[in-house]
Short mmCIF file of C-alpha atoms in Angstrom, two decimals:
data_model
loop_
_atom_site.label_atom_id
_atom_site.label_comp_id
_atom_site.label_asym_id
_atom_site.label_seq_id
_atom_site.Cartn_x
_atom_site.Cartn_y
_atom_site.Cartn_z
CA MET A 1 12.81 21.80 38.91
CA ILE A 2 11.99 18.13 39.75
CA ILE A 3 14.20 18.21 42.87
CA LEU A 4 12.68 21.52 43.87
CA GLY A 5 9.17 20.17 43.39
CA ILE A 6 9.96 17.13 45.54
CA PHE A 7 11.54 19.34 48.17
CA VAL A 8 8.48 21.66 48.31
CA ILE A 9 6.04 18.81 48.56
CA THR A 10 8.22 17.16 51.31
CA VAL A 11 8.22 20.35 53.41
CA LEU A 12 4.52 20.92 52.91
CA SER A 13 3.77 17.32 53.89
CA PHE A 14 5.85 17.62 57.00
CA MET A 15 4.02 20.85 57.93
CA LEU A 16 0.63 19.15 57.33
CA MET A 17 1.58 16.09 59.43
CA ALA A 18 2.99 18.35 62.21
CA MET A 19 -0.28 20.33 62.26
CA LEU A 20 -2.32 17.09 62.69
CA ASP A 21 0.11 15.76 65.36
CA MET A 22 -0.18 19.11 67.16
CA LEU A 23 -3.95 18.62 67.36
CA VAL A 24 -3.69 14.97 68.44
CA PHE A 25 -1.01 15.38 71.11
CA GLN A 26 -1.91 18.97 72.14
CA GLN A 27 1.78 19.99 71.94
CA PRO A 28 3.53 23.04 70.45
CA TYR A 29 3.88 22.97 66.65
CA LEU A 30 7.63 23.25 66.66
CA LYS A 31 8.03 20.37 69.08
CA VAL A 32 5.90 17.95 67.00
CA PHE A 33 7.58 19.15 63.84
CA VAL A 34 10.97 18.22 65.22
CA HIS A 35 9.64 14.90 66.51
CA LEU A 36 8.41 14.09 62.99
CA LEU A 37 11.73 14.61 61.31
CA PRO A 38 13.56 11.39 60.58
CA VAL A 39 16.74 11.41 62.66
CA TYR A 40 19.56 9.00 63.36
CA PRO A 41 18.00 5.78 64.83
CA ASP A 42 15.26 5.84 62.23
CA THR A 43 17.66 5.11 59.37
CA SER A 44 15.19 3.29 57.13
CA THR A 45 12.99 6.46 56.67
CA ILE A 46 16.11 8.57 56.05
CA PHE A 47 17.11 6.16 53.31
CA MET A 48 13.66 6.38 51.79
CA PHE A 49 13.92 10.13 51.60
CA LEU A 50 17.41 9.93 50.13
CA VAL A 51 16.23 7.49 47.52
CA ALA A 52 13.28 9.78 46.64
CA PHE A 53 15.66 12.67 46.08
CA ALA A 54 18.15 10.49 44.26
CA MET A 55 15.45 9.35 41.85
CA ALA A 56 14.37 12.99 41.35
CA ALA A 57 18.01 13.93 40.56
CA TRP A 58 18.28 10.95 38.18
CA VAL A 59 15.33 12.16 36.22
CA GLN A 60 16.29 15.85 36.45
CA TYR A 61 19.79 15.28 34.96
CA GLY A 62 18.52 12.77 32.36
CA MET A 63 20.88 10.03 33.63
CA THR A 64 19.22 7.34 31.61
CA GLU A 65 19.81 9.20 28.37
CA ARG A 66 23.36 10.12 29.36
CA LEU A 67 24.17 6.47 30.15
CA LYS A 68 22.58 5.30 26.95
CA LYS A 69 24.63 7.87 25.00
CA ARG A 70 27.85 6.90 26.78
CA TYR A 71 27.53 3.19 26.59
CA GLY A 72 25.46 3.01 23.36
CA GLY A 73 22.66 0.82 24.72
CA LYS A 74 20.44 1.46 21.69
CA ASN A 75 23.14 0.52 19.11
CA SER A 76 24.03 -2.73 20.76
CA ASN A 77 20.39 -3.68 20.96
CA ASN A 78 19.96 -2.99 17.25
CA GLN A 79 23.09 -4.99 16.49
CA SER A 80 21.87 -7.95 18.46
CA GLY A 81 18.53 -7.66 16.71
CA GLU A 82 20.27 -7.65 13.35
CA LYS A 83 22.32 -10.70 14.34
CA ARG A 84 19.17 -12.48 15.39
CA ASP A 85 17.44 -11.62 12.09
CA ALA A 86 20.49 -12.83 10.15
CA LYS A 87 20.45 -16.17 12.10
CA GLN A 88 16.77 -16.66 11.46
CA SER A 89 17.10 -15.99 7.69
CA MET B 1 -8.02 17.11 23.06
CA PRO B 2 -7.16 14.17 25.28
CA SER B 3 -8.75 10.81 24.51
CA LYS B 4 -11.61 9.91 26.84
CA VAL B 5 -11.67 6.96 29.22
CA ASN B 6 -14.38 4.37 28.48
CA LEU B 7 -17.65 5.03 30.47
CA ILE B 8 -17.64 1.57 32.06
CA ASP B 9 -13.94 1.86 32.98
CA THR B 10 -14.66 5.21 34.63
CA PHE B 11 -17.47 3.67 36.65
CA THR B 12 -15.42 0.70 37.79
CA MET B 13 -12.46 2.96 38.64
CA GLN B 14 -14.67 5.12 40.86
CA LEU B 15 -16.37 2.11 42.38
CA VAL B 16 -13.12 0.37 43.34
CA PHE B 17 -11.76 3.65 44.56
CA LEU B 18 -14.73 4.20 46.87
CA LEU B 19 -14.78 0.60 48.12
CA SER B 20 -11.14 -0.15 48.63
CA THR B 21 -10.27 0.99 52.17
CA ALA B 22 -13.81 1.77 53.26
CA ILE B 23 -14.83 -1.89 52.88
CA ILE B 24 -12.17 -3.00 55.35
CA PHE B 25 -12.77 -0.47 58.04
CA GLY B 26 -16.52 -0.22 57.37
CA SER B 27 -18.58 2.70 58.65
CA PRO B 28 -17.04 3.95 61.95
CA SER B 29 -18.71 2.05 64.83
CA LEU B 30 -19.59 5.19 66.71
CA VAL B 31 -23.25 4.22 66.88
CA PRO B 32 -24.71 0.70 67.31
CA ASP B 33 -26.46 0.67 63.94
CA SER B 34 -23.39 1.55 61.92
CA TRP B 35 -24.68 -0.22 58.78
CA LEU B 36 -27.41 2.38 58.47
CA VAL B 37 -24.81 5.21 58.44
CA GLY B 38 -23.67 4.38 54.89
CA ILE B 39 -27.25 4.54 53.55
CA ILE B 40 -27.98 7.88 55.24
CA ALA B 41 -24.66 9.32 54.18
CA PHE B 42 -25.42 8.61 50.56
CA PHE B 43 -28.05 11.34 50.24
CA PRO B 44 -26.02 14.32 51.42
CA ALA B 45 -23.03 12.83 49.50
CA CYS B 46 -25.02 13.29 46.31
CA LEU B 47 -24.89 17.07 46.98
CA LEU B 48 -21.15 16.83 46.56
CA ILE B 49 -21.68 15.51 43.05
CA VAL B 50 -23.98 18.50 42.34
CA LEU B 51 -21.28 20.88 43.70
CA TYR B 52 -18.45 19.32 41.74
CA CYS B 53 -20.45 19.09 38.53
CA ALA B 54 -21.55 22.75 38.91
CA MET B 55 -17.87 23.71 39.34
CA LEU B 56 -16.87 21.77 36.23
CA SER B 57 -19.66 22.94 33.98
CA SER B 58 -19.04 26.59 34.89
CA LYS B 59 -15.73 26.58 32.92
CA GLU B 60 -15.78 24.12 29.95
CA ASP B 61 -15.11 20.95 31.94
CA MET B 62 -11.55 21.95 32.88
CA GLY B 63 -9.79 19.90 35.53
CA LEU B 64 -9.59 20.86 39.21
CA TYR B 65 -6.24 22.60 38.92
CA PRO B 66 -6.99 24.90 35.94
CA LEU B 67 -10.27 25.72 37.65
CA LEU B 68 -8.49 26.80 40.79
CA GLU B 69 -6.16 29.02 38.78
CA ARG B 70 -9.09 30.60 36.86
CA ALA B 71 -11.05 31.23 40.03
CA TRP B 72 -8.39 32.35 42.50
CA GLY B 73 -5.87 33.88 40.08
CA LYS B 74 -2.33 32.67 39.23
CA VAL B 75 -0.62 33.01 42.62
CA ILE B 76 -3.33 31.90 45.01
CA GLY B 77 -4.47 29.29 42.51
CA LYS B 78 -0.95 27.76 42.41
CA MET B 79 -0.82 27.75 46.19
CA PHE B 80 -4.11 25.81 46.23
CA ILE B 81 -2.71 23.36 43.68
CA LEU B 82 0.20 22.70 45.98
CA VAL B 83 -2.13 22.31 48.94
CA TYR B 84 -4.30 19.80 47.04
CA SER B 85 -1.22 17.91 45.79
CA THR B 86 0.02 17.65 49.32
CA TYR B 87 -3.42 16.53 50.51
CA PHE B 88 -3.61 13.81 47.87
CA LEU B 89 -0.14 12.63 48.78
CA TYR B 90 -1.01 12.58 52.43
CA ILE B 91 -4.18 10.54 51.77
CA ALA B 92 -2.15 8.16 49.68
CA ALA B 93 0.32 7.82 52.60
CA ARG B 94 -2.53 7.10 55.03
CA ASN B 95 -3.94 4.44 52.72
CA ILE B 96 -0.47 2.71 52.35
CA ARG B 97 -0.30 2.78 56.19
CA ASP B 98 -3.74 1.16 56.35
CA MET B 99 -2.67 -1.64 54.09
CA ILE B 100 0.72 -2.15 55.80
CA GLU B 101 -1.01 -2.36 59.21
CA LEU B 102 -3.32 -5.05 57.86
CA ILE B 103 -0.64 -7.00 56.09
CA MET B 104 1.58 -6.82 59.17
CA SER B 105 -1.22 -8.18 61.39
CA ILE B 106 -2.15 -11.14 59.25
CA LEU B 107 0.38 -12.10 56.57
CA LEU B 108 3.92 -10.83 56.91
CA ARG B 109 4.43 -10.38 60.67
CA ILE B 110 8.22 -10.20 60.77
CA THR B 111 8.94 -8.52 57.40
CA PRO B 112 10.44 -5.05 57.99
CA VAL B 113 7.88 -2.27 57.37
CA PRO B 114 10.21 -0.10 55.20
CA MET B 115 10.86 -3.15 52.98
CA LEU B 116 7.18 -3.83 52.48
CA THR B 117 6.39 -0.13 51.93
CA THR B 118 9.18 0.34 49.42
CA LEU B 119 8.08 -2.65 47.37
CA PHE B 120 4.48 -1.56 47.45
CA VAL B 121 5.16 2.07 46.50
CA PHE B 122 7.16 0.98 43.46
CA VAL B 123 4.12 -1.02 42.21
CA ILE B 124 1.95 2.09 42.86
CA ALA B 125 4.36 4.30 40.93
CA TYR B 126 4.44 1.87 38.02
CA CYS B 127 0.66 1.82 37.97
CA ALA B 128 0.47 5.63 38.06
CA LEU B 129 3.10 5.88 35.33
CA GLY B 130 0.56 4.55 32.81
CA GLY B 131 -1.77 7.47 33.38
CA ILE B 132 -5.42 7.50 34.03
CA HIS B 133 -6.28 5.22 31.02
CA ALA B 134 -4.06 2.43 32.36
CA ILE B 135 -5.46 2.86 35.91
CA ALA B 136 -9.04 2.67 34.51
CA ARG B 137 -8.34 -0.49 32.68
CA PHE B 138 -6.73 -2.04 35.73
CA ALA B 139 -9.77 -1.09 37.81
CA SER B 140 -12.16 -2.93 35.56
CA LEU B 141 -10.01 -6.02 36.01
CA ILE B 142 -9.78 -5.87 39.76
CA LEU B 143 -13.43 -4.95 40.37
CA TRP B 144 -14.46 -8.41 39.39
CA ILE B 145 -11.84 -10.03 41.68
CA ILE B 146 -13.03 -7.79 44.61
CA LEU B 147 -16.69 -8.54 44.00
CA PHE B 148 -16.06 -12.25 43.60
CA MET B 149 -14.11 -12.43 46.82
CA LEU B 150 -16.76 -10.48 48.71
CA ALA B 151 -19.52 -12.78 47.36
CA THR B 152 -17.43 -15.82 48.29
CA LEU B 153 -16.95 -14.38 51.79
CA ALA B 154 -20.71 -13.87 52.26
CA VAL B 155 -21.54 -17.38 50.99
CA LEU B 156 -18.89 -19.03 53.19
CA LEU B 157 -20.05 -17.14 56.25
CA MET B 158 -23.59 -18.21 55.58
CA PHE B 159 -22.54 -21.89 55.16
CA SER B 160 -20.45 -21.84 58.34
CA SER B 161 -23.47 -20.63 60.29
CA SER B 162 -21.70 -17.50 61.50
CA ILE B 163 -24.52 -15.21 60.41
CA ILE B 164 -26.94 -14.72 63.33
CA LEU B 165 -29.76 -12.33 62.63
CA GLU B 166 -30.34 -11.55 66.33
CA GLN B 167 -26.88 -9.89 66.47
CA MET B 168 -28.27 -6.75 64.87
CA LEU B 169 -30.66 -6.19 67.74
CA PRO B 170 -31.45 -3.84 69.50
CA PHE B 171 -32.28 -1.96 66.32
CA LEU B 172 -31.93 1.85 66.62
CA SER B 173 -31.57 1.60 70.41
CA LYS B 174 -30.47 5.26 70.65
CA GLY B 175 -32.79 6.53 67.95
CA LEU B 176 -32.08 7.74 64.44
CA TRP B 177 -30.39 11.08 65.33
CA PRO B 178 -26.91 9.60 66.33
CA VAL B 179 -26.90 7.66 63.07
CA VAL B 180 -27.63 10.84 61.12
CA GLN B 181 -24.93 12.72 63.04
CA THR B 182 -22.29 10.09 62.33
CA ALA B 183 -23.27 10.07 58.66
CA PHE B 184 -22.72 13.83 58.45
CA LYS B 185 -19.60 13.82 60.59
CA HIS B 186 -17.80 10.94 58.99
CA SER B 187 -19.20 8.89 56.08
CA ILE B 188 -19.82 11.76 53.72
CA TRP B 189 -16.23 12.75 53.79
CA PHE B 190 -14.78 9.25 53.70
CA PRO B 191 -15.20 7.56 51.29
CA TYR B 192 -17.69 9.66 49.28
CA GLY B 193 -15.96 13.01 49.50
CA GLU B 194 -12.63 11.64 48.33
CA ILE B 195 -14.19 11.50 44.87
CA ILE B 196 -12.90 15.05 44.52
CA VAL B 197 -9.64 13.59 43.22
CA PHE B 198 -11.48 12.64 39.98
CA LEU B 199 -12.01 16.33 39.23
CA VAL B 200 -8.28 16.45 38.39
CA PHE B 201 -8.83 14.02 35.50
CA GLN B 202 -12.05 15.45 34.10
CA PRO B 203 -10.60 16.34 30.69
CA GLN B 204 -9.94 12.61 30.25
CA LEU B 205 -13.02 11.39 32.02
CA GLY B 206 -15.63 13.36 29.99
CA GLY B 207 -16.56 16.40 32.04
CA ALA B 208 -19.50 17.39 34.13
CA LYS B 209 -22.27 15.67 32.19
CA ARG B 210 -20.62 12.35 32.28
CA MET B 211 -19.38 12.71 35.83
CA ARG B 212 -22.89 13.43 37.14
CA LYS B 213 -24.21 10.13 35.79
CA VAL B 214 -21.22 7.88 36.37
CA THR B 215 -20.43 9.16 39.88
CA PHE B 216 -24.07 8.88 40.89
CA TYR B 217 -24.19 5.21 39.81
CA ALA B 218 -20.86 4.58 41.57
CA PHE B 219 -22.23 6.14 44.80
CA VAL B 220 -25.43 4.00 44.63
CA THR B 221 -23.38 0.81 44.12
CA THR B 222 -20.85 1.72 46.83
CA CYS B 223 -23.76 2.50 49.19
CA ILE B 224 -25.31 -0.91 48.58
CA ILE B 225 -22.08 -2.88 48.86
CA LEU B 226 -20.80 -0.93 51.93
CA SER B 227 -24.10 -1.30 53.74
CA ALA B 228 -24.21 -5.02 52.92
CA THR B 229 -20.67 -5.62 54.19
CA ASP B 230 -21.35 -3.57 57.31
CA LEU B 231 -24.47 -5.62 57.88
CA ILE B 232 -22.51 -8.83 57.45
CA GLN B 233 -19.99 -7.53 60.01
CA VAL B 234 -22.73 -6.77 62.52
CA LEU B 235 -24.51 -10.11 61.91
CA THR B 236 -21.29 -12.17 62.43
CA LEU B 237 -19.46 -10.22 65.12
CA GLY B 238 -22.30 -8.55 66.94
CA ILE B 239 -22.60 -4.84 67.72
CA GLU B 240 -20.14 -4.82 70.63
CA ASN B 241 -17.36 -6.85 68.98
CA LYS B 242 -17.61 -4.81 65.83
CA LYS B 243 -17.21 -1.63 67.85
CA PHE B 244 -13.81 -2.74 69.18
CA SER B 245 -12.56 -4.34 66.03
CA VAL B 246 -10.10 -2.43 63.94
CA PHE B 247 -10.45 -4.59 60.82
CA ALA B 248 -14.11 -5.78 61.23
CA LEU B 249 -14.41 -7.54 57.94
CA LEU B 250 -11.14 -9.38 58.59
CA ASP B 251 -12.42 -10.55 61.96
CA ALA B 252 -15.65 -11.65 60.34
CA ALA B 253 -13.70 -13.66 57.73
CA ARG B 254 -11.81 -15.42 60.48
CA LEU B 255 -15.12 -16.95 61.70
CA ILE B 256 -15.46 -18.98 58.49
CA ASN B 257 -15.24 -22.68 59.30
CA ILE B 258 -16.85 -25.22 57.17
CA ALA B 259 -16.35 -28.77 58.59
CA ASN B 260 -12.87 -27.74 59.80
CA ILE B 261 -11.71 -27.87 56.14
CA ILE B 262 -12.32 -24.40 54.82
CA THR B 263 -10.91 -22.06 57.52
CA ARG B 264 -8.73 -18.96 57.81
CA MET B 265 -10.17 -17.20 54.79
CA ASP B 266 -8.66 -13.86 55.97
CA ALA B 267 -6.24 -14.06 53.05
CA LEU B 268 -9.21 -13.10 50.82
CA ILE B 269 -9.54 -9.81 52.72
CA ALA B 270 -5.83 -9.18 52.47
CA LEU B 271 -6.07 -9.51 48.69
CA ILE B 272 -9.09 -7.21 48.50
CA ILE B 273 -7.26 -4.48 50.43
CA MET B 274 -4.05 -4.96 48.47
CA PHE B 275 -5.74 -4.53 45.17
CA GLY B 276 -8.01 -1.76 46.37
CA THR B 277 -5.26 0.18 48.03
CA LEU B 278 -3.05 -0.19 45.02
CA LEU B 279 -5.62 1.40 42.75
CA LYS B 280 -6.63 4.12 45.24
CA CYS B 281 -3.05 5.10 45.97
CA ALA B 282 -2.24 5.12 42.25
CA ILE B 283 -5.08 7.55 41.64
CA PHE B 284 -4.04 9.81 44.48
CA LEU B 285 -0.40 9.65 43.41
CA TYR B 286 -1.25 10.46 39.80
CA ALA B 287 -3.33 13.47 40.99
CA ALA B 288 -0.43 14.65 43.08
CA MET B 289 1.96 14.15 40.12
CA VAL B 290 -0.31 16.21 37.86
CA GLY B 291 -0.46 19.01 40.43
CA VAL B 292 3.28 19.16 41.08
CA SER B 293 4.04 18.96 37.37
CA ARG B 294 1.68 21.90 36.69
CA ILE B 295 3.56 24.06 39.13
CA PHE B 296 7.09 23.00 38.32
CA LYS B 297 6.60 22.64 34.52
CA LYS B 298 7.67 19.07 33.87
CA LYS B 299 5.92 15.91 32.74
CA PRO B 300 3.81 14.21 35.45
CA GLU B 301 5.68 10.90 34.78
CA ASP B 302 8.94 12.54 35.87
CA TYR B 303 7.65 12.73 39.45
CA ALA B 304 6.11 9.24 39.66
CA PHE B 305 8.81 7.30 41.57
CA SER B 306 10.06 10.12 43.70
CA LEU B 307 6.58 11.08 44.86
CA ALA B 308 5.69 7.40 45.45
CA MET B 309 8.83 6.99 47.54
CA LEU B 310 7.85 10.11 49.55
CA ALA B 311 4.36 8.67 50.06
CA GLY B 312 5.95 5.54 51.38
CA ALA B 313 8.25 7.38 53.79
CA PHE B 314 5.29 9.50 55.03
CA SER B 315 3.20 6.36 55.54
CA ILE B 316 5.80 5.30 58.17
CA LEU B 317 5.98 8.75 59.79
CA VAL B 318 2.34 9.73 59.55
CA THR B 319 1.44 8.20 62.90
CA ARG B 320 3.31 6.48 65.62
CA ASN B 321 0.82 3.63 66.29
CA SER B 322 -2.41 2.13 65.10
CA ALA B 323 -4.56 3.78 67.78
CA GLU B 324 -3.27 7.25 66.87
CA HIS B 325 -3.77 6.45 63.17
CA VAL B 326 -7.45 5.62 63.70
CA THR B 327 -8.13 8.57 66.06
CA GLU B 328 -6.43 11.01 63.71
CA GLY B 329 -8.30 9.65 60.70
CA LEU B 330 -11.73 9.70 62.39
CA LYS B 331 -11.45 12.99 64.11
CA TYR B 332 -8.81 15.45 63.04
CA VAL B 333 -8.32 14.66 59.37
CA ILE B 334 -12.06 15.14 58.71
CA TYR B 335 -12.25 18.56 60.32
CA THR B 336 -8.86 19.93 59.21
CA LEU B 337 -8.53 18.46 55.77
CA HIS B 338 -11.64 16.70 54.38
CA ILE B 339 -14.24 19.34 55.05
CA PRO B 340 -12.15 22.33 53.94
CA LEU B 341 -10.76 20.72 50.87
CA GLN B 342 -13.75 18.65 49.82
CA LEU B 343 -16.49 21.19 50.54
CA LEU B 344 -15.34 24.73 51.45
CA VAL B 345 -12.69 25.33 48.79
CA PRO B 346 -14.78 23.85 45.93
CA LEU B 347 -17.79 25.81 47.14
CA LEU B 348 -15.81 29.12 47.25
CA THR B 349 -14.23 28.27 43.92
CA LEU B 350 -17.67 27.75 42.31
CA ILE B 351 -18.91 31.08 43.78
CA LEU B 352 -15.78 32.87 42.46
CA LEU B 353 -16.12 31.25 39.01
CA ARG B 354 -19.80 32.28 38.82
CA ILE B 355 -18.97 35.87 39.83
CA ARG B 356 -15.91 36.25 37.57
CA TYR B 357 -17.26 34.47 34.55
CA ARG B 358 -20.95 35.33 34.75
CA LYS B 359 -22.65 35.94 31.44
CA GLY B 360 -21.46 39.07 29.77
CA ALA B 361 -18.54 39.60 32.17
CA THR B 362 -15.14 40.12 30.49
CA THR B 363 -12.75 39.12 33.26
#
């Protein structure tokens, strides 16, 4: 649902910006909409959109929890904490 | 029942929110006496407080989104929530663009825009991740920085003999009517009308009773500070130069020169806009996060970084150049977005709420 939410907001925002551009440039809606879309030479904006969706997917599929579970981040932290406590005592 | 934000924190948050970008651009220089526009716009802007408070008090101080659902029904209400979320994200994108334009013109001239934007939106997302309580505490910290910098600016301009009282003449050369017109066409909606975003957080901010008082004081203080900074801009740059200056306060700061030692104080202005924009965008982003999470049934925090990144990308795409950005903001955004979403939809919502939930009605 997070990816869907981001997708819906992206489409709505593009439509909103195209509407304003249509008023500013006095051009057909479809034309300004296509002009707005980030295409090949504008790679930086494409990457930004990709990163936004990648982050949405990361949260959607709980990647942090999965990686923690797989590599046991929590346990190793506790162990190091225990070691530190042992050293201090 | 969510815990409430401190009264002073709410006030400072609203004050910084109202000042942040407005202080840099000042009142639009469409009339010679632009510093009067802010004062005149204050009075009709207070009617917006009345409208918003009436809306809140008609249904137990719910936030904007539940109110929309109650008034318009589930389907149309959800559509309005999406529209408002998009609107808040769009305004956040415009504010990021404002800041990037300014930073590019004075500080980081050759740094790539996407790089700057990405770093900035991550800070905004981190700020919004803390929720409205964290943003409010952050606001009370940066308000003092902003006020101190503005006071320093005024004092330094005075000592560098840049303030010339004759610059504000001729006073009201075209009469009072154009000033009133500009106030109604522009200054009510930006910055005062943008206060609608705080309706989203009313359960945490204390509801209609508190909003009436706090927002009124925030409006009064904003009116005084904005008019003072507008006046400083006119007194230092002159009416004609201010008219053609994009960042008038920045140009005024450039005039500071005390014995050729204290010069180039425009970095102060850059800091003001960076802090102000950070807070304003965090508030808009959080409002958008709450809206999207209400529709798609997840925690608002889950959307923080993705929506912030989208806002950053939109800030690059939103306009092609600075001139288009200003024209769009002054003309088209006001009529197509601000007036409908800050006045018409809340007014219709209030009417619907009063009809549907009038005393004795069972709907």
